[in-house]
Coordinates of C-alpha atoms in Angstrom, one line a residue:
M1 CA 150.4 -113.8 -11.4
G2 CA 148.3 -112.2 -14.2
N3 CA 148.9 -113.6 -17.7
V4 CA 150.7 -116.9 -17.1
S5 CA 153.0 -118.3 -19.8
F6 CA 152.7 -121.9 -20.8
V7 CA 155.9 -123.8 -19.8
S8 CA 157.3 -127.0 -21.2
V9 CA 159.7 -128.8 -18.9
I10 CA 162.0 -131.2 -20.7
I11 CA 163.8 -133.9 -18.7
P12 CA 166.2 -136.1 -20.6
C13 CA 167.0 -139.3 -18.7
R14 CA 168.3 -142.8 -18.8
N15 CA 168.4 -145.3 -15.9
E16 CA 167.4 -142.8 -13.2
E17 CA 165.1 -145.0 -11.1
K18 CA 166.8 -143.8 -7.9
F19 CA 166.2 -140.1 -8.6
V20 CA 163.4 -139.5 -11.2
G21 CA 160.5 -139.9 -8.6
K22 CA 162.0 -137.2 -6.3
C23 CA 162.6 -134.9 -9.3
L24 CA 159.0 -135.3 -10.5
D25 CA 157.7 -134.8 -6.9
S26 CA 159.6 -131.5 -6.7
I27 CA 158.0 -130.4 -10.0
I28 CA 154.5 -131.5 -8.9
Q29 CA 155.0 -129.5 -5.7
N30 CA 156.1 -126.5 -7.7
E31 CA 154.0 -123.3 -7.3
Y32 CA 153.6 -122.8 -11.0
P33 CA 150.0 -123.4 -12.1
K34 CA 149.5 -127.0 -13.2
D35 CA 147.2 -126.0 -16.1
S36 CA 150.1 -123.9 -17.5
I37 CA 152.8 -126.6 -17.5
E38 CA 153.7 -129.8 -19.2
V39 CA 156.6 -132.1 -18.2
L40 CA 158.1 -134.1 -21.0
V41 CA 160.4 -136.9 -19.8
V42 CA 162.4 -138.1 -22.7
D43 CA 163.9 -141.5 -21.8
G44 CA 166.9 -143.1 -23.5
L45 CA 165.3 -146.6 -23.3
S46 CA 166.2 -147.2 -19.7
D47 CA 166.8 -150.8 -18.6
D48 CA 165.9 -150.1 -15.0
R49 CA 162.6 -149.1 -13.5
T50 CA 162.8 -145.4 -14.8
R51 CA 160.1 -145.9 -17.4
E52 CA 157.7 -147.7 -15.1
I53 CA 158.1 -144.9 -12.5
V54 CA 157.5 -142.2 -15.0
R55 CA 154.4 -144.0 -16.5
H56 CA 153.0 -144.3 -12.9
Y57 CA 153.4 -140.5 -12.5
S58 CA 151.9 -139.8 -15.9
L59 CA 148.7 -141.8 -15.0
R60 CA 148.2 -139.7 -11.9
Y61 CA 149.3 -136.4 -13.4
P62 CA 148.2 -135.9 -17.1
F63 CA 150.7 -133.0 -17.6
I64 CA 153.6 -135.5 -17.3
K65 CA 154.3 -137.3 -20.6
L66 CA 156.9 -140.0 -21.5
F67 CA 158.7 -140.1 -24.8
D68 CA 161.3 -142.5 -26.2
N69 CA 164.8 -141.6 -27.3
A70 CA 166.2 -144.5 -29.3
K71 CA 169.6 -142.8 -29.6
K72 CA 170.0 -142.8 -25.8
I73 CA 172.0 -139.6 -25.7
V74 CA 171.0 -136.2 -24.1
P75 CA 171.2 -134.0 -27.2
S76 CA 168.7 -136.3 -29.0
S77 CA 166.4 -136.3 -25.9
L78 CA 166.5 -132.5 -25.9
N79 CA 165.7 -132.3 -29.6
I80 CA 162.7 -134.7 -29.2
G81 CA 161.6 -132.6 -26.2
I82 CA 161.8 -129.3 -28.1
R83 CA 160.0 -130.8 -31.0
E84 CA 157.2 -132.1 -28.8
A85 CA 157.0 -129.0 -26.5
S86 CA 153.9 -126.8 -26.6
G87 CA 155.2 -124.1 -24.3
E88 CA 156.3 -120.6 -25.3
I89 CA 158.9 -121.1 -22.5
I90 CA 161.0 -124.3 -22.3
I91 CA 163.0 -125.3 -19.2
R92 CA 165.6 -128.0 -19.3
M93 CA 165.7 -130.0 -16.1
D94 CA 167.7 -133.0 -14.9
A95 CA 166.2 -136.1 -13.5
H96 CA 169.0 -136.3 -10.9
N97 CA 167.9 -133.1 -9.2
E98 CA 165.1 -131.7 -7.0
Y99 CA 163.9 -128.2 -7.5
E100 CA 162.8 -125.5 -5.1
K101 CA 159.0 -125.0 -5.1
D102 CA 159.4 -121.6 -6.7
Y103 CA 162.0 -122.5 -9.3
I104 CA 159.7 -122.4 -12.3
K105 CA 157.9 -119.3 -11.2
K106 CA 161.1 -117.4 -10.6
C107 CA 162.6 -118.5 -13.9
V108 CA 159.6 -117.3 -15.8
Y109 CA 159.5 -114.1 -13.8
Y110 CA 163.1 -113.2 -14.5
L111 CA 163.0 -114.3 -18.1
E112 CA 160.1 -111.9 -18.7
K113 CA 161.4 -109.1 -16.4
Y114 CA 164.8 -108.8 -18.0
N115 CA 163.6 -109.9 -21.5
A116 CA 166.4 -112.4 -21.3
D117 CA 167.0 -115.3 -23.7
N118 CA 167.9 -117.7 -20.9
V119 CA 167.8 -117.6 -17.1
G120 CA 168.5 -120.2 -14.4
G121 CA 169.3 -120.7 -10.8
I122 CA 172.1 -121.7 -8.6
W123 CA 173.3 -125.4 -8.5
I124 CA 173.6 -126.6 -5.0
T125 CA 175.9 -129.5 -4.9
R126 CA 175.3 -132.1 -2.1
P127 CA 177.5 -135.1 -1.4
G128 CA 176.3 -138.3 -2.9
K129 CA 177.4 -140.2 0.2
E130 CA 178.3 -139.3 3.8
T131 CA 182.1 -139.6 3.3
T132 CA 184.9 -137.2 3.6
V133 CA 185.8 -137.5 -0.1
A134 CA 182.2 -136.9 -1.2
G135 CA 181.9 -133.9 1.2
S136 CA 185.2 -132.5 -0.1
I137 CA 184.0 -132.8 -3.7
A138 CA 180.7 -131.1 -3.0
L139 CA 182.5 -128.3 -1.2
A140 CA 185.0 -127.8 -4.0
L141 CA 182.2 -127.6 -6.5
S142 CA 180.5 -124.9 -4.5
H143 CA 183.5 -122.7 -3.8
A144 CA 185.4 -120.2 -5.9
F145 CA 188.6 -122.1 -5.1
G146 CA 187.3 -125.1 -7.0
V147 CA 185.2 -123.5 -9.7
G148 CA 186.4 -119.9 -10.1
N149 CA 183.7 -117.3 -10.8
A150 CA 181.1 -119.8 -12.0
Y151 CA 178.2 -117.9 -10.3
Y152 CA 175.8 -120.8 -10.9
R153 CA 178.0 -122.8 -8.5
I154 CA 179.1 -120.2 -5.9
G155 CA 175.9 -118.1 -5.8
S156 CA 175.1 -114.5 -6.1
K157 CA 173.1 -112.1 -3.9
E158 CA 171.5 -110.4 -6.9
P159 CA 170.4 -111.5 -10.4
R160 CA 173.4 -111.0 -12.8
Y161 CA 174.5 -111.8 -16.3
V162 CA 176.6 -115.0 -16.5
D163 CA 178.2 -117.2 -19.1
T164 CA 176.0 -120.2 -18.4
V165 CA 173.4 -121.6 -16.1
P166 CA 172.2 -125.1 -15.2
F167 CA 168.6 -126.1 -15.9
G168 CA 168.0 -123.1 -18.2
C169 CA 164.7 -121.5 -18.9
Y170 CA 164.5 -120.3 -22.5
K171 CA 162.1 -118.5 -24.7
R172 CA 161.0 -121.1 -27.3
E173 CA 161.8 -118.8 -30.1
I174 CA 165.5 -118.6 -29.0
L175 CA 165.8 -122.4 -29.0
I176 CA 164.2 -122.7 -32.4
R177 CA 166.4 -119.9 -33.8
S178 CA 169.5 -121.6 -32.4
V179 CA 168.7 -124.9 -33.9
C180 CA 168.1 -123.3 -37.3
L181 CA 171.4 -121.5 -37.1
M182 CA 173.3 -124.7 -36.2
K183 CA 171.7 -126.4 -39.3
S184 CA 172.8 -123.7 -41.7

């Protein structure tokens, strides 16, 4: 991989005990070098076992860190994460998701290859339950009939420019510049 960029993964969460372990497992299993990554879980003072689960992971994996978000809302978690991040690349991930083992590697590759400000992948929607309604919702969220030309939902055979992506991978300088523009 040559010169590897340091990546900060920010995971805002609150009351995600059912999902956060699977999310962290998928990041741990990721192919990106562990000495070039930090995972910042910013918790909105969960009142379930989320914090306990994240603390357990942070004891086993020093690159996983837990931060508090007293405001309990995602934008505040993201701001805390950006402020605490050490990476020149920042990826926003969601505790409710599991990531392919090459997700971080691919994001960094395409960010650098295309000199893009932000890249991301395709959001594969799976039913939350094994019911007809849940299956129908998942299908609608993955089909042009339900979401139009939202390529992050319906997929694309080749990399392409799009309006938005889930779980974006950003150059740190872009995020900092954006925050400064919003304040002015």
